[in-house]
CSV table of C-alpha atoms and ligand atoms in Angstrom, one decimal:
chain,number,residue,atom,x,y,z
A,1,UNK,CA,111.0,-113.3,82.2
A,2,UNK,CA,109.3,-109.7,81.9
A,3,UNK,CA,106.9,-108.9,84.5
A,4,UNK,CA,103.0,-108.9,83.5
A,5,UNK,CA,103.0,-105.4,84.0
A,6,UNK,CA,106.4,-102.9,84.0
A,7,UNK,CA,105.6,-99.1,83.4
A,8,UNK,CA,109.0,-97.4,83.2
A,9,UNK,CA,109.7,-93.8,83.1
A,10,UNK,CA,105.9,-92.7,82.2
A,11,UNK,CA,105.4,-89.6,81.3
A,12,UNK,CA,101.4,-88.4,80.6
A,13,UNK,CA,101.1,-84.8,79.3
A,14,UNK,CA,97.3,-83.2,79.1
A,15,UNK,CA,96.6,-80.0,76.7
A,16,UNK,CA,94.5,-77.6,78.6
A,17,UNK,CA,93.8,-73.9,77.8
A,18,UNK,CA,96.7,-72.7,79.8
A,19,UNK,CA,99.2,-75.0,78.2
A,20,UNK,CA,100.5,-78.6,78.7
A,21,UNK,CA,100.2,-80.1,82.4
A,22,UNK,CA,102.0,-83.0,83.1
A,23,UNK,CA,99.6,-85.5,85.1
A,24,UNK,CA,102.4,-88.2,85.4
A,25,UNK,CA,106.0,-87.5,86.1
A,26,UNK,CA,108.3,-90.4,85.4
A,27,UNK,CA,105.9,-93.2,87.1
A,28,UNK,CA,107.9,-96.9,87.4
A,29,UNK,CA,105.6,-99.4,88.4
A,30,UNK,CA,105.2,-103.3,88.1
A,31,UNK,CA,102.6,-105.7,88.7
A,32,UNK,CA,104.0,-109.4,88.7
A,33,UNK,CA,100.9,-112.0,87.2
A,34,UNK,CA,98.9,-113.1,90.4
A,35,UNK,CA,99.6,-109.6,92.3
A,36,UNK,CA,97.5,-107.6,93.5
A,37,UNK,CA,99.1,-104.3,94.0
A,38,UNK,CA,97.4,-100.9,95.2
A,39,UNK,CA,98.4,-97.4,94.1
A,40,UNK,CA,97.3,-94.7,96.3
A,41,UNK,CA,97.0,-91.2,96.4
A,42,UNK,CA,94.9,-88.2,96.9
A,43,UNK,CA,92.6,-87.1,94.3
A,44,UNK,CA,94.9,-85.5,91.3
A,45,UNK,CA,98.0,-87.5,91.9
A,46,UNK,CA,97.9,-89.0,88.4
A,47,UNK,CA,96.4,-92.4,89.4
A,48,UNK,CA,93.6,-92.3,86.6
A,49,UNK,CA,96.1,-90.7,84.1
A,50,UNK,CA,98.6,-93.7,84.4
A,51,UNK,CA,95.4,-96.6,84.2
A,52,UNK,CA,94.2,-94.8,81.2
A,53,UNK,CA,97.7,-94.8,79.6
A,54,UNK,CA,98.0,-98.3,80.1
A,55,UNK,CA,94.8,-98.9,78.8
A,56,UNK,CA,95.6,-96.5,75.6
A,57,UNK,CA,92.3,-94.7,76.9
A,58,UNK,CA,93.5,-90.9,77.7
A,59,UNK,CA,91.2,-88.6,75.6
A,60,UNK,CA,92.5,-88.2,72.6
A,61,UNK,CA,94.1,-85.2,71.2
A,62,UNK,CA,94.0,-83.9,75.3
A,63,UNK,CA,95.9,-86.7,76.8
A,64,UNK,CA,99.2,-88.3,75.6
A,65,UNK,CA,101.8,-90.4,76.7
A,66,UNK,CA,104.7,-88.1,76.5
A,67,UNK,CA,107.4,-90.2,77.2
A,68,UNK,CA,108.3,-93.5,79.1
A,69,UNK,CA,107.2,-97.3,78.4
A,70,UNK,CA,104.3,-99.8,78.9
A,71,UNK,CA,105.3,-103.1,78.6
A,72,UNK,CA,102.7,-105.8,78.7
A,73,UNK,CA,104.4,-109.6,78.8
A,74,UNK,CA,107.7,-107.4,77.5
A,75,UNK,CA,105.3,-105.7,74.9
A,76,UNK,CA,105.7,-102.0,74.8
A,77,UNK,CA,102.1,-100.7,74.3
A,78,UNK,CA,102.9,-96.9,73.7
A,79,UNK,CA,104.9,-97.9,70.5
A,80,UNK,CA,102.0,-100.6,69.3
A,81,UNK,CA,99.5,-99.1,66.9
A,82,UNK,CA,95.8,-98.4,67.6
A,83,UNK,CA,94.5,-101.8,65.9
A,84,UNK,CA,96.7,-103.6,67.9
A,85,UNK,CA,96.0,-101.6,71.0
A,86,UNK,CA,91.9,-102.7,70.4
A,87,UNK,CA,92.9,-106.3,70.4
A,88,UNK,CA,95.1,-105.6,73.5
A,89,UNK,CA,92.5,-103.8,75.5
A,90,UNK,CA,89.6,-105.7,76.8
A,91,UNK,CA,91.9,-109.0,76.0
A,92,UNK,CA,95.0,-109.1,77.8
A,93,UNK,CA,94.1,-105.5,79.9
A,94,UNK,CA,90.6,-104.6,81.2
A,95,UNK,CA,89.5,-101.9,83.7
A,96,UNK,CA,86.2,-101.3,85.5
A,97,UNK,CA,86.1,-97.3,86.4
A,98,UNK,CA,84.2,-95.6,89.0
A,99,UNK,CA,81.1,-95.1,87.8
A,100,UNK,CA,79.7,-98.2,85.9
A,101,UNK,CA,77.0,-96.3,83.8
A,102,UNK,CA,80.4,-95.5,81.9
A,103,UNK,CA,81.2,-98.9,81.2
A,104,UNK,CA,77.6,-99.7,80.2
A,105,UNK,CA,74.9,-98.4,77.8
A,106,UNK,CA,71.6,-97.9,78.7
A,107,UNK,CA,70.1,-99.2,75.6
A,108,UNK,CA,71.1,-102.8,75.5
A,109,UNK,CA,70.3,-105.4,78.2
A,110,UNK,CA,72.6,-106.8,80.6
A,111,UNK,CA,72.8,-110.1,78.6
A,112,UNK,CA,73.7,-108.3,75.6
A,113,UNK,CA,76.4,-106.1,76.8
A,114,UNK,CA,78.2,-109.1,78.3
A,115,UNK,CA,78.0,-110.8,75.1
A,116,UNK,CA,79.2,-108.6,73.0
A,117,UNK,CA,83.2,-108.8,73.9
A,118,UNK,CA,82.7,-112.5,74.0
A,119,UNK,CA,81.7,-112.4,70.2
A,120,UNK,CA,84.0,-109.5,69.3
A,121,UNK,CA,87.0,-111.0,70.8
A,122,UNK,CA,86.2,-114.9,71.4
A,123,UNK,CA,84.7,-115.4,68.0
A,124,UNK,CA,81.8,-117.2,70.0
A,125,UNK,CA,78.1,-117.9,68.3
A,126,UNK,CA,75.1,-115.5,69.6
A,127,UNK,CA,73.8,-118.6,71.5
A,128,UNK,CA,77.1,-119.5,72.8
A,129,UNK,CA,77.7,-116.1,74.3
A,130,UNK,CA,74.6,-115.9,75.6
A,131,UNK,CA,75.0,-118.6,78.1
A,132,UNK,CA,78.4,-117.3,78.3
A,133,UNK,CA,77.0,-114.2,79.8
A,134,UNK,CA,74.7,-116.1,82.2
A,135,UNK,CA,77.8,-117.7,83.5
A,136,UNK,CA,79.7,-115.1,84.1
A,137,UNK,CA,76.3,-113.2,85.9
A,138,UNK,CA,76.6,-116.1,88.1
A,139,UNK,CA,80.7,-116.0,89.0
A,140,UNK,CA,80.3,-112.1,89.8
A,141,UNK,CA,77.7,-113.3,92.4
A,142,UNK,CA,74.3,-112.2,90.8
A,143,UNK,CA,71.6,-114.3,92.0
A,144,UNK,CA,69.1,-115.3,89.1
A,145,UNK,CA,71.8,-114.9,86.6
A,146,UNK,CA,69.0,-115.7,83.5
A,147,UNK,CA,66.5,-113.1,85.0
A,148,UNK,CA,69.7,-109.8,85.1
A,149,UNK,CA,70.8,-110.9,81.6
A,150,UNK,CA,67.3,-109.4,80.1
A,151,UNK,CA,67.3,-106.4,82.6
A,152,UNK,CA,68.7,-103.1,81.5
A,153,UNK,CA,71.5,-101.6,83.7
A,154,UNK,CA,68.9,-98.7,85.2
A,155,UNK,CA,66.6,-101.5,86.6
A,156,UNK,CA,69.8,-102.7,88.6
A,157,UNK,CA,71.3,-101.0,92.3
A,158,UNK,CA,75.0,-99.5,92.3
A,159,UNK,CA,76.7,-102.5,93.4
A,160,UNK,CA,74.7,-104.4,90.9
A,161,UNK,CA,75.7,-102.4,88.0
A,162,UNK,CA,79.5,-103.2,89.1
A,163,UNK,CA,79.4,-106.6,89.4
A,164,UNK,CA,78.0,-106.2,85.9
A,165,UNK,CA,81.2,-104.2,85.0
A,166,UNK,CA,83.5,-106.8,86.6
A,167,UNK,CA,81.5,-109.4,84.8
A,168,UNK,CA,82.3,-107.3,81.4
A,169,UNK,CA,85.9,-107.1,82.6
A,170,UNK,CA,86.5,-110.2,83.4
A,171,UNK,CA,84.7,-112.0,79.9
A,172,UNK,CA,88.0,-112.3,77.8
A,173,UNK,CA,89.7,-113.4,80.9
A,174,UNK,CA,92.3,-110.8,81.1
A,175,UNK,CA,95.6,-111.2,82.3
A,176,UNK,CA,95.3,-107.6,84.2
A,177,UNK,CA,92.6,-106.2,85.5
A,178,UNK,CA,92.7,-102.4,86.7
A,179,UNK,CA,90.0,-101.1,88.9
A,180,UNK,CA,90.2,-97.2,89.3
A,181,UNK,CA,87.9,-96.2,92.2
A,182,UNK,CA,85.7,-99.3,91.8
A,183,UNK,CA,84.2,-99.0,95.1
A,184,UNK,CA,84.4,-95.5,95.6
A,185,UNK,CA,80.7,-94.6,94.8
A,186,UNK,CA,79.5,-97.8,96.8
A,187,UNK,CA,78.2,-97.7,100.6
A,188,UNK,CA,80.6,-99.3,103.0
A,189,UNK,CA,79.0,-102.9,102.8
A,190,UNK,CA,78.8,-103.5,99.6
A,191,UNK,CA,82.2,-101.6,99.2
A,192,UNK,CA,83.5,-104.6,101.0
A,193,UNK,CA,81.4,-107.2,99.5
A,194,UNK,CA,83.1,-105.9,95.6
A,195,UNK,CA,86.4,-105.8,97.0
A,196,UNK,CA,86.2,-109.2,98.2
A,197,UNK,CA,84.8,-110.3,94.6
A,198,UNK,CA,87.7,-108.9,92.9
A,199,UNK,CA,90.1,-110.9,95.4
A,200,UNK,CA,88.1,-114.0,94.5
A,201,UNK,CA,88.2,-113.8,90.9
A,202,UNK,CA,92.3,-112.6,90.8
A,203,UNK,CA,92.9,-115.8,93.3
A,204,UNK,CA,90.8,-117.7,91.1
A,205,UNK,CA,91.9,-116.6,87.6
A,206,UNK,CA,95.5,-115.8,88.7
A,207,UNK,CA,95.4,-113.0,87.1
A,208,UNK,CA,97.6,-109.6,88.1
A,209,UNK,CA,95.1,-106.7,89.7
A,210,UNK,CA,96.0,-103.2,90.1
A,211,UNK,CA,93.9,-101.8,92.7
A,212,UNK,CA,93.7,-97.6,92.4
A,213,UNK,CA,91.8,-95.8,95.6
A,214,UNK,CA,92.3,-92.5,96.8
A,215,UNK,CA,91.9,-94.7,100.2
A,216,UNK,CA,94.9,-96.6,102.1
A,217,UNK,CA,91.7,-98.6,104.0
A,218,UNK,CA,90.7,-99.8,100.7
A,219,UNK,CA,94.1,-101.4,99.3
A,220,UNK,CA,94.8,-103.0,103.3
A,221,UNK,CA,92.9,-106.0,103.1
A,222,UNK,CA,93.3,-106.9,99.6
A,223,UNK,CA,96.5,-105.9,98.1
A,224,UNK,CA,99.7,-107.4,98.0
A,225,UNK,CA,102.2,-104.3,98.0
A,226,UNK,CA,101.3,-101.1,97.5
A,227,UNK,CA,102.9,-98.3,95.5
A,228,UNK,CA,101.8,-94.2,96.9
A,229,UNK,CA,101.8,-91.6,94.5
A,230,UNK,CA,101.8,-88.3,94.7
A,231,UNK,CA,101.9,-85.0,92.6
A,232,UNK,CA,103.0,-87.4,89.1
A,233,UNK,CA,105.0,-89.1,91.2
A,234,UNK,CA,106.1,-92.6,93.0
A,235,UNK,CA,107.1,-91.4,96.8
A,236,UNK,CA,106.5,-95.0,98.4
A,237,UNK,CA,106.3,-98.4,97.5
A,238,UNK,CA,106.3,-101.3,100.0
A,239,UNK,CA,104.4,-104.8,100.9
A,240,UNK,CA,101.3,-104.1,102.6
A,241,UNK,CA,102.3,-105.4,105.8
A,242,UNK,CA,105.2,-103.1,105.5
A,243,UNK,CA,103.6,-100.5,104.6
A,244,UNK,CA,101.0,-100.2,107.6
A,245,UNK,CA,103.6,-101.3,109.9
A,246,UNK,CA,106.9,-98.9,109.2
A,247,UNK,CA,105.4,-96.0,106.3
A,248,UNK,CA,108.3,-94.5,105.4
A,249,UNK,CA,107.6,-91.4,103.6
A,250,UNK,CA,105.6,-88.5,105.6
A,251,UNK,CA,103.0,-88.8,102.9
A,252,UNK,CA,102.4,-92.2,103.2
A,253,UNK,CA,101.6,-91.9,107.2
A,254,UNK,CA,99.6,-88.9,106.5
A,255,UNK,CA,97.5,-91.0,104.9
A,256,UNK,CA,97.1,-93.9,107.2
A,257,UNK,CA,96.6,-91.1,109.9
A,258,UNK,CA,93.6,-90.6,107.9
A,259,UNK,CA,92.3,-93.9,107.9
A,260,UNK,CA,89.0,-94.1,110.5
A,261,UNK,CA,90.3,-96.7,113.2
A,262,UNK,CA,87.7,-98.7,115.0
A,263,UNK,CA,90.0,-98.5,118.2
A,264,UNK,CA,90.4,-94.8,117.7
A,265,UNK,CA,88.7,-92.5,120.1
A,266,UNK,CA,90.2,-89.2,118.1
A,267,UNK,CA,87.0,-87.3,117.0
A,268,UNK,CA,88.9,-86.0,113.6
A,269,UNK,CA,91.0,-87.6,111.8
A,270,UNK,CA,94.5,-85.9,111.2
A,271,UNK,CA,94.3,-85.0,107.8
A,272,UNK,CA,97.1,-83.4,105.9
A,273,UNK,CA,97.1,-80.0,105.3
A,274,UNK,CA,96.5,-78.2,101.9
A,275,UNK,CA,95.9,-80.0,98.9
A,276,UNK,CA,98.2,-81.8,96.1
A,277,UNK,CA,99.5,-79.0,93.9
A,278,UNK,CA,97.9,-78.7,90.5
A,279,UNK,CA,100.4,-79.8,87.8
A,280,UNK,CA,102.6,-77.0,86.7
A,281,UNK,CA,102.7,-75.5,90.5
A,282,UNK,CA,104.5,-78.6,92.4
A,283,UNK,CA,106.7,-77.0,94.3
A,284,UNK,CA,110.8,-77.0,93.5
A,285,UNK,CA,112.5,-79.7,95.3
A,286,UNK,CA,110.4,-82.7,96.5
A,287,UNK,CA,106.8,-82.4,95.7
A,288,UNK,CA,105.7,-82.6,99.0
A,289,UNK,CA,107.8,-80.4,100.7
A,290,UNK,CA,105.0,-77.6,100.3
A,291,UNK,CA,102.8,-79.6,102.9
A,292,UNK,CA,105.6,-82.0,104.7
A,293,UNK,CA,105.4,-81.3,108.3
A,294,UNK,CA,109.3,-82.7,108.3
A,295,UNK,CA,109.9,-80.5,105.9
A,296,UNK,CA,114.1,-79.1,105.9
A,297,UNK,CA,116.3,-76.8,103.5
A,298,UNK,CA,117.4,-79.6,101.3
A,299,UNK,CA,113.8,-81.0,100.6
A,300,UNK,CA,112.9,-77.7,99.1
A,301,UNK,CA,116.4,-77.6,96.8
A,302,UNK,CA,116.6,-81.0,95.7
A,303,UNK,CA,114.3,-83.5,95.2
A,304,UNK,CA,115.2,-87.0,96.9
A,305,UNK,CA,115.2,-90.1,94.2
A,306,UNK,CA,113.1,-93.5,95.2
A,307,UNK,CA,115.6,-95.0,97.9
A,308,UNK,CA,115.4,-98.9,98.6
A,309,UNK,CA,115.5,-99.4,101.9
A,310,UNK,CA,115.4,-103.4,102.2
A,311,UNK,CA,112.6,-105.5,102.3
A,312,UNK,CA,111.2,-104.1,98.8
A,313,UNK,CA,110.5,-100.6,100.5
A,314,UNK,CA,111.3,-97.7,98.8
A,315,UNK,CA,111.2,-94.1,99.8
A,316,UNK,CA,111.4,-91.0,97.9
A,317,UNK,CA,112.5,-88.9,101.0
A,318,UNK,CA,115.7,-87.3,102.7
A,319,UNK,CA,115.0,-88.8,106.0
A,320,UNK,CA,116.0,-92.5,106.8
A,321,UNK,CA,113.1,-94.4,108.0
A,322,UNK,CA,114.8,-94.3,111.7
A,323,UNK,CA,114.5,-90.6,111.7
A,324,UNK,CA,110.6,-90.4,110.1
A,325,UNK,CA,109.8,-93.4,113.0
A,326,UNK,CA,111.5,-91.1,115.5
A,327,UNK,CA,109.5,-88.2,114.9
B,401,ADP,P1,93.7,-89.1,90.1
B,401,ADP,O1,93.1,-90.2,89.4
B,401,ADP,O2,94.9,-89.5,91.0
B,401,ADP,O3,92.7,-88.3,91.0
B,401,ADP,P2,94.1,-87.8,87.6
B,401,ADP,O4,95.0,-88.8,86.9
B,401,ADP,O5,92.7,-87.9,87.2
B,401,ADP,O6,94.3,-88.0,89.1
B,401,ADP,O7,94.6,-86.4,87.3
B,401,ADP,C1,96.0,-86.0,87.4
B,401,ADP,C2,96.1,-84.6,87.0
B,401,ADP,O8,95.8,-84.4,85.6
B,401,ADP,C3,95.2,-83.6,87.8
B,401,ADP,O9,95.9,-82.4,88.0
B,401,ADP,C4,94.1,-83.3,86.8
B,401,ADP,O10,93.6,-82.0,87.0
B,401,ADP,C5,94.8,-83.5,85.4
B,401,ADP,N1,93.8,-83.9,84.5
B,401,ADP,C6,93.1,-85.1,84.5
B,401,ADP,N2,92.3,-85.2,83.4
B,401,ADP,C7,92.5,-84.1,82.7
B,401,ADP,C8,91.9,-83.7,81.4
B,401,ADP,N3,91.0,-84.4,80.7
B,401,ADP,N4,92.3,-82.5,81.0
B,401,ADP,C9,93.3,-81.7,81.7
B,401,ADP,N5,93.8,-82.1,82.8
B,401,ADP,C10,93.4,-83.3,83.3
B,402,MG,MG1,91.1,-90.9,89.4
């Protein structure tokens, strides 16, 4: 049986002004249905380039999938065709970005917005999707769900507006639903409060969630595995538990170093040095070896491939996991 979600080999190619810049660099990555997986990385590792390509939502004529396969239920989306893609997208796949003033429109009311999918891609009535809309209001945790559906999204707060989103996201029922940054613009509390929403609905719904933060804290309580990227690429993929417990690659514990610990006295965070390369200057060898504080010879003349290392880990890294714990 094909996995809900299996993105082999993607490649995603942007046109800028100085040339092509390749945002993802031969990405594998699988979400089974029910999973909640999390995939990681500073800001400019590719994460929002390889949602939008699954979502056939990269700006066009500026983003493209240059090589590499989607496959949805063992359908490959970069070879369907755009009418196809529309049914696809808010269907099967929906995604709830960042910032949910991009996901709504200003003009319409709350009610209406919700509606519209249900009549676009549910064939429901006017009436029908109206109280549709209510109920979804309600399953996304608004309180006076008939009151929201006549309000316009500026007369709702932040975390408002995004269960709004989710709401949206979640009308067709999808079978995977990405959220890139979700909480990122939200206030600690209510960061928490969305987050547990989205386990709530994926445990109800059994559907597969891809969870995308720039923040390891964020994917610990609510994903099942978690896949790291950096620079275009996959460096670490492992269960959560795993993950926390025995990283693997030294980009993954750079990052949980820079997780704020309530039983952490440290007044700064270790952070790691410098910044993720911009596409076109990675370094030669592994991608990381420009910032690796392990860094050797070999890292900066070869780069490593994705090594299993039991227990569905996987490093991208010369050194075995003994060596990176005994460091
Ligand atoms: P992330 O979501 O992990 O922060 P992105 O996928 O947004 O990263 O970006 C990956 C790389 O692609 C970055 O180097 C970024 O500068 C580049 N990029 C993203 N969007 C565009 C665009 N519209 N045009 C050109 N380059 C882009
Ligand atoms: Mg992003």
């Amino acid at each position: 049986m094909p996995q809900l979600l299996e993105v082999t080999d993607l490649h995603v190619t942007y046109t800028t002004d100085a040339g092509p810049v390749q945002a993802v660099a031969g990405l594998d990555l699988r979400v089974g249905a029910g999973e909640v997986v999390g995939l990681v990385g500073e800001s400019g590792c590719g994460k929002s380039a390889t949602a939008l390509s699954i979502m056939a939502l990269l700006p066009r004529n500026v983003g493209r999938v240059t090589g590499g396969s989607i496959a949805l239920n063992g359908v490959d989306l970069v070879r369907e065709r755009e009418s196809a893609l529309r049914r696809v997208r808010g269907r099967d796949v929906a995604m709830v970005f960042q910032d949910p003033m991009t996901s709504l429109n200003p003009a319409y009311t709350v009610g209406d917005q919700l509606g519209e999918p249900l009549r676009t891609h549910l064939g429901m009535s006017r009436d029908e999707a109206a109280r549709r809309a209510r109920e979804l209001l309600d399953e996304v945790g608004i309180p006076q769900a008939a009151r929201v559906a006549g309000d316009y999204p500026h007369q709702l707060s932040g975390g408002m507006r995004q269960r709004v989103v989710i709401a949206m996201a979640m009308a067709c029922r999808p079978k995977l639903l990405i959220a890139d940054e979700a909480t990122t613009a939200l206030d600690v509390t209510i960061q928490a409060q969305i987050l547990d929403l989205l386990r709530e609905l994926q445990q109800e719904s059994g559907m597969g969630l891809l969870l995308i933060s720039h923040d390891l804290g964020v994917v610990a309580s609510t994903c099942d595995r978690v896949a790291v990227m950096y620079a275009g690429r996959m460096v670490e993929e492992a269960g959560v538990a795993k993950l926390f417990a025995h990283p693997a690659h030294p980009y993954t514990r750079g990052l949980l170093d820079s997780i704020p610990r309530l039983d952490d006295e440290r007044a700064r965070l270790a952070s790691i040095p410098g910044q993720v390369p911009a596409p076109g200057q990675t370094p030669a060898g592994c991608r990381f070896s420009s910032r690796c504080s392990h860094v050797a010879d070999r890292c900066r003349e070869r780069e490593p491939g994705l090594v299993a290392l039991g227990g569905g880990q996987a490093s991208r890294c010369w050194l075995s996991l003994d060596e990176v714990e005994a460091r």
